[in-house]
Amino acid sequence: MSNRIYLLTEGVHDVAFLAKLLKLSLGLEHVSKEAGLDPVWKRILPTKWPHDGSLRPAVPAPIFYRAPSSGTTVAVVNSQGISELARKLETHRKALALDGVNLDAVGVVLDADSQETPQQRFTRMADSIAANGYPRPAVMGGVAGQPRTGVFVLPGGGLPGTLEDLLLECAAVAYPKLRTHSEQFVDGLDRAAPEFMSGELKDLSAPAGRHKAVVAAMSAILKPGRPVQATIEDNRWIASSTVVLPRIAALVEFLSALTTAPHATTTPLPPIDLTGP
């Protein structure tokens, strides 16, 4: 029996992080060849360049995972920014409807880093899910309805933040010395130095700027010359020692409920406390 899951997120780093969790924690396999792809997903594959009128060299495409022992397939979709989440969902919903495809679950994972509170982000996305004809998620981080729907706001627990909050929690376990050195490098920067022109450190000064800079510094050591998503994919940010961290475990539980895929490990997870930092 087919079990088709649509998982929407903001950017390439989020896609890499979620993909690693699907693989390591839930035992799903990456679909790397078109021959292995469930044909229903072909409707949401890019078919031309320029894509959406943009001359960017890379065309954003979903990545796909499947459970080897069941009919579950997951499309992990990069919306290319929080402002595009609702539009991407509507576009893909209409494309799939051309073939009469009924999704079994629709999930969204997004950040809450600046302009809106986590609850506001959740409410706006839950409304968009309902506007597309799916059951409206009632609780942040919960999964319910038929088809199943849910919205998880990173880093979890109703607290503001981004994916980098979770990456740094993982780094404290997997790469504690590298994290410390990277923090010292970022925090030791003289932001008032005359070499910096006005506005050049704007991104660093943003609410999530420091954490993003620390993660990027770590990535520069682990994967010199490669983008951050490469180190998320290849290094030990997500590992058996980090998936048991409370906020990572909460996200795994969300993905498990959304996909109905059981945990790949038989080791019980510790109780999840979402109230802490």
CSV table of C-alpha atoms in Angstrom, one decimal:
chain,number,residue,atom,x,y,z
A,1,MET,CA,0.0,0.0,0.0
A,2,SER,CA,1.4,3.4,-1.0
A,3,ASN,CA,2.1,6.0,1.7
A,4,ARG,CA,3.1,9.2,0.0
A,5,ILE,CA,4.6,12.0,2.2
A,6,TYR,CA,5.2,15.6,1.2
A,7,LEU,CA,7.7,17.3,3.4
A,8,LEU,CA,8.3,21.0,2.8
A,9,THR,CA,11.1,23.1,4.3
A,10,GLU,CA,12.9,26.4,3.8
A,11,GLY,CA,16.3,25.8,2.3
A,12,VAL,CA,19.1,23.4,1.4
A,13,HIS,CA,20.5,23.1,4.9
A,14,ASP,CA,17.1,22.1,6.3
A,15,VAL,CA,16.7,19.6,3.5
A,16,ALA,CA,20.1,18.0,4.2
A,17,PHE,CA,19.3,17.9,8.0
A,18,LEU,CA,15.9,16.3,7.5
A,19,ALA,CA,17.2,13.8,5.0
A,20,LYS,CA,19.9,12.7,7.4
A,21,LEU,CA,17.3,12.1,10.1
A,22,LEU,CA,15.1,10.2,7.7
A,23,LYS,CA,18.0,7.9,6.8
A,24,LEU,CA,19.6,7.4,10.2
A,25,SER,CA,16.7,7.5,12.5
A,26,LEU,CA,13.9,6.1,10.4
A,27,GLY,CA,15.9,3.8,8.1
A,28,LEU,CA,14.7,5.3,4.8
A,29,GLU,CA,16.8,5.1,1.7
A,30,HIS,CA,17.7,7.9,-0.7
A,31,VAL,CA,16.2,7.5,-4.2
A,32,SER,CA,19.1,8.5,-6.5
A,33,LYS,CA,17.9,7.1,-9.8
A,34,GLU,CA,14.7,8.1,-11.8
A,35,ALA,CA,14.0,4.4,-12.3
A,36,GLY,CA,13.5,3.9,-8.6
A,37,LEU,CA,11.2,6.9,-8.2
A,38,ASP,CA,7.5,6.5,-7.5
A,39,PRO,CA,6.0,7.8,-10.8
A,40,VAL,CA,3.5,10.1,-9.1
A,41,TRP,CA,6.3,12.4,-7.9
A,42,LYS,CA,7.4,13.2,-11.5
A,43,ARG,CA,4.8,16.0,-11.6
A,44,ILE,CA,6.8,18.0,-9.1
A,45,LEU,CA,10.2,17.6,-10.8
A,46,PRO,CA,11.6,20.7,-12.6
A,47,THR,CA,11.3,20.2,-16.4
A,48,LYS,CA,12.9,23.3,-17.8
A,49,TRP,CA,15.6,25.9,-17.4
A,50,PRO,CA,15.4,28.8,-16.6
A,51,HIS,CA,13.3,27.7,-13.6
A,52,ASP,CA,10.6,30.2,-12.7
A,53,GLY,CA,12.3,32.8,-14.9
A,54,SER,CA,15.5,32.8,-12.9
A,55,LEU,CA,18.9,32.4,-14.5
A,56,ARG,CA,20.4,30.8,-11.4
A,57,PRO,CA,22.8,27.9,-12.4
A,58,ALA,CA,21.2,25.3,-10.1
A,59,VAL,CA,17.6,24.2,-10.5
A,60,PRO,CA,15.9,23.4,-7.2
A,61,ALA,CA,14.6,19.9,-7.2
A,62,PRO,CA,13.0,17.8,-4.4
A,63,ILE,CA,15.0,14.9,-3.0
A,64,PHE,CA,13.2,11.6,-2.4
A,65,TYR,CA,13.4,8.8,0.2
A,66,ARG,CA,11.7,5.5,0.5
A,67,ALA,CA,11.2,2.8,3.1
A,68,PRO,CA,12.6,-0.5,1.8
A,69,SER,CA,10.1,-2.6,3.6
A,70,SER,CA,6.9,-0.7,2.8
A,71,GLY,CA,5.3,1.5,0.2
A,72,THR,CA,6.3,4.8,1.9
A,73,THR,CA,8.0,7.4,-0.2
A,74,VAL,CA,8.9,10.9,0.9
A,75,ALA,CA,9.5,14.0,-1.2
A,76,VAL,CA,11.6,16.6,0.7
A,77,VAL,CA,11.1,19.9,-0.9
A,78,ASN,CA,13.2,23.1,-0.7
A,79,SER,CA,10.9,26.2,-0.9
A,80,GLN,CA,13.9,28.5,-1.2
A,81,GLY,CA,12.8,30.8,1.6
A,82,ILE,CA,10.1,31.1,4.2
A,83,SER,CA,8.1,33.5,2.1
A,84,GLU,CA,7.8,30.8,-0.6
A,85,LEU,CA,6.5,28.0,1.5
A,86,ALA,CA,2.8,28.6,0.9
A,87,ARG,CA,3.3,29.2,-2.8
A,88,LYS,CA,5.4,26.0,-3.3
A,89,LEU,CA,2.8,23.9,-1.5
A,90,GLU,CA,0.0,25.3,-3.6
A,91,THR,CA,2.0,24.8,-6.9
A,92,HIS,CA,2.8,21.2,-6.1
A,93,ARG,CA,-0.7,20.4,-4.8
A,94,LYS,CA,-2.1,21.5,-8.1
A,95,ALA,CA,0.5,19.6,-10.1
A,96,LEU,CA,-0.2,16.4,-8.2
A,97,ALA,CA,-4.0,16.9,-8.6
A,98,LEU,CA,-3.6,16.7,-12.4
A,99,ASP,CA,-3.0,12.9,-11.9
A,100,GLY,CA,-5.5,12.6,-9.1
A,101,VAL,CA,-2.8,12.0,-6.6
A,102,ASN,CA,-3.9,12.0,-3.0
A,103,LEU,CA,-1.1,12.6,-0.5
A,104,ASP,CA,-1.1,10.6,2.8
A,105,ALA,CA,0.7,13.3,4.7
A,106,VAL,CA,1.8,16.9,4.4
A,107,GLY,CA,4.4,18.3,6.8
A,108,VAL,CA,6.3,21.6,7.0
A,109,VAL,CA,9.5,22.3,8.9
A,110,LEU,CA,10.4,26.0,9.2
A,111,ASP,CA,12.4,28.4,11.4
A,112,ALA,CA,11.3,31.1,13.8
A,113,ASP,CA,14.3,33.5,13.8
A,114,SER,CA,13.2,37.1,13.6
A,115,GLN,CA,10.0,38.7,12.3
A,116,GLU,CA,7.4,36.5,13.8
A,117,THR,CA,7.1,34.4,17.0
A,118,PRO,CA,7.0,30.6,16.6
A,119,GLN,CA,3.3,30.6,17.3
A,120,GLN,CA,2.7,33.2,14.5
A,121,ARG,CA,4.8,31.1,12.1
A,122,PHE,CA,2.9,28.0,13.0
A,123,THR,CA,-0.5,29.7,12.6
A,124,ARG,CA,0.4,31.2,9.2
A,125,MET,CA,1.6,27.9,7.9
A,126,ALA,CA,-1.3,25.9,9.4
A,127,ASP,CA,-3.7,28.3,7.6
A,128,SER,CA,-1.9,27.7,4.3
A,129,ILE,CA,-2.2,23.9,4.7
A,130,ALA,CA,-5.9,24.3,5.4
A,131,ALA,CA,-6.3,26.7,2.4
A,132,ASN,CA,-5.0,23.9,0.2
A,133,GLY,CA,-7.7,21.5,1.4
A,134,TYR,CA,-5.8,19.5,3.9
A,135,PRO,CA,-6.7,19.2,7.6
A,136,ARG,CA,-5.4,22.2,9.6
A,137,PRO,CA,-2.8,21.3,12.2
A,138,ALA,CA,-4.0,22.2,15.6
A,139,VAL,CA,-0.8,22.0,17.7
A,140,MET,CA,2.7,23.0,16.9
A,141,GLY,CA,4.9,19.9,16.4
A,142,GLY,CA,1.9,17.6,16.4
A,143,VAL,CA,0.7,15.3,13.6
A,144,ALA,CA,-3.0,14.4,13.1
A,145,GLY,CA,-5.8,14.2,10.6
A,146,GLN,CA,-6.5,12.3,7.4
A,147,PRO,CA,-4.4,12.9,5.5
A,148,ARG,CA,-1.9,13.5,8.3
A,149,THR,CA,-0.6,17.1,8.6
A,150,GLY,CA,1.8,18.8,10.9
A,151,VAL,CA,4.0,21.9,11.3
A,152,PHE,CA,7.3,21.8,13.2
A,153,VAL,CA,8.9,25.2,14.0
A,154,LEU,CA,12.6,24.9,14.6
A,155,PRO,CA,14.4,24.7,17.0
A,156,GLY,CA,11.3,23.3,18.8
A,157,GLY,CA,9.5,23.7,22.1
A,158,GLY,CA,7.9,26.9,21.0
A,159,LEU,CA,11.2,28.8,21.3
A,160,PRO,CA,12.6,31.2,18.7
A,161,GLY,CA,15.6,30.1,16.7
A,162,THR,CA,16.8,28.3,13.6
A,163,LEU,CA,18.3,25.0,12.4
A,164,GLU,CA,21.7,26.3,13.6
A,165,ASP,CA,20.5,26.1,17.2
A,166,LEU,CA,20.1,22.3,16.7
A,167,LEU,CA,23.3,22.0,14.8
A,168,LEU,CA,25.2,23.6,17.6
A,169,GLU,CA,23.6,21.3,20.1
A,170,CYS,CA,24.8,18.4,18.0
A,171,ALA,CA,28.2,19.9,17.7
A,172,ALA,CA,28.6,20.1,21.5
A,173,VAL,CA,28.4,16.3,21.5
A,174,ALA,CA,30.1,15.4,18.2
A,175,TYR,CA,32.7,18.2,17.8
A,176,PRO,CA,33.0,20.0,21.2
A,177,LYS,CA,36.6,21.4,20.6
A,178,LEU,CA,35.9,22.4,17.1
A,179,ARG,CA,32.7,24.2,18.2
A,180,THR,CA,34.7,26.0,20.9
A,181,HIS,CA,37.4,27.1,18.5
A,182,SER,CA,34.8,28.3,16.0
A,183,GLU,CA,32.9,30.3,18.6
A,184,GLN,CA,36.2,31.9,19.7
A,185,PHE,CA,36.9,32.9,16.1
A,186,VAL,CA,33.5,34.4,15.5
A,187,ASP,CA,33.3,36.2,18.9
A,188,GLY,CA,36.9,37.5,18.6
A,189,LEU,CA,36.1,39.5,15.5
A,190,ASP,CA,36.5,43.2,15.8
A,191,ARG,CA,33.3,44.3,14.2
A,192,ALA,CA,34.3,47.9,14.4
A,193,ALA,CA,37.4,47.4,12.3
A,194,PRO,CA,37.7,50.0,9.5
A,195,GLU,CA,38.1,47.4,6.9
A,196,PHE,CA,34.4,46.6,7.1
A,197,MET,CA,32.2,48.9,5.0
A,198,SER,CA,28.7,49.9,6.2
A,199,GLY,CA,26.3,47.0,5.9
A,200,GLU,CA,28.9,44.3,5.3
A,201,LEU,CA,28.2,42.7,8.7
A,202,LYS,CA,24.5,43.1,8.5
A,203,ASP,CA,23.9,39.3,8.3
A,204,LEU,CA,26.2,38.6,11.1
A,205,SER,CA,24.3,41.0,13.3
A,206,ALA,CA,21.0,39.4,12.6
A,207,PRO,CA,19.4,37.4,15.4
A,208,ALA,CA,20.6,34.1,14.0
A,209,GLY,CA,23.8,35.6,12.6
A,210,ARG,CA,26.3,34.4,15.2
A,211,HIS,CA,25.0,30.8,15.2
A,212,LYS,CA,25.1,30.7,11.4
A,213,ALA,CA,28.7,32.0,11.4
A,214,VAL,CA,29.8,29.5,14.0
A,215,VAL,CA,28.3,26.6,12.0
A,216,ALA,CA,29.9,28.0,8.8
A,217,ALA,CA,33.3,28.2,10.5
A,218,MET,CA,33.0,24.6,11.6
A,219,SER,CA,32.0,23.6,8.1
A,220,ALA,CA,35.1,25.3,6.7
A,221,ILE,CA,37.2,23.0,8.7
A,222,LEU,CA,35.2,19.8,8.1
A,223,LYS,CA,34.6,20.4,4.4
A,224,PRO,CA,37.0,23.2,3.1
A,225,GLY,CA,35.6,24.8,0.1
A,226,ARG,CA,32.2,23.0,0.3
A,227,PRO,CA,28.8,24.4,1.3
A,228,VAL,CA,27.4,23.8,4.8
A,229,GLN,CA,24.9,21.2,3.5
A,230,ALA,CA,27.9,19.0,2.5
A,231,THR,CA,29.1,18.7,6.0
A,232,ILE,CA,25.6,18.0,7.3
A,233,GLU,CA,25.3,15.2,4.8
A,234,ASP,CA,28.8,13.7,5.3
A,235,ASN,CA,29.9,14.4,8.9
A,236,ARG,CA,28.6,13.5,12.4
A,237,TRP,CA,26.2,16.3,13.2
A,238,ILE,CA,23.5,13.7,13.1
A,239,ALA,CA,24.7,10.4,14.7
A,240,SER,CA,23.5,7.9,17.2
A,241,SER,CA,25.0,10.1,19.9
A,242,THR,CA,23.1,13.2,18.9
A,243,VAL,CA,19.6,11.9,17.8
A,244,VAL,CA,18.9,11.3,21.5
A,245,LEU,CA,19.2,15.0,22.3
A,246,PRO,CA,15.8,16.2,23.4
A,247,ARG,CA,15.1,18.6,20.6
A,248,ILE,CA,16.5,16.4,17.9
A,249,ALA,CA,14.4,13.5,19.3
A,250,ALA,CA,11.3,15.7,19.2
A,251,LEU,CA,11.9,16.3,15.5
A,252,VAL,CA,12.5,12.6,14.9
A,253,GLU,CA,9.2,11.9,16.6
A,254,PHE,CA,7.4,14.4,14.3
A,255,LEU,CA,8.9,12.8,11.2
A,256,SER,CA,8.0,9.3,12.5
A,257,ALA,CA,4.4,10.3,13.1
A,258,LEU,CA,4.2,12.0,9.7
A,259,THR,CA,5.7,9.1,7.7
A,260,THR,CA,4.4,6.3,10.0
A,261,ALA,CA,8.0,4.9,9.7
A,262,PRO,CA,9.2,3.3,13.0
A,263,HIS,CA,12.5,4.2,14.5
A,264,ALA,CA,15.4,2.3,12.9
A,265,THR,CA,16.9,1.6,16.3
A,266,THR,CA,15.5,-0.4,19.1
A,267,THR,CA,17.2,1.7,21.7
A,268,PRO,CA,14.5,3.6,23.6
A,269,LEU,CA,14.7,7.4,23.4
A,270,PRO,CA,14.9,9.4,26.6
A,271,PRO,CA,11.9,11.4,27.7
A,272,ILE,CA,11.5,14.6,25.6
A,273,ASP,CA,11.5,17.8,27.6
A,274,LEU,CA,10.6,20.7,25.2
A,275,THR,CA,10.7,23.4,27.9
A,276,GLY,CA,14.4,23.8,28.1
A,277,PRO,CA,16.7,25.9,25.9
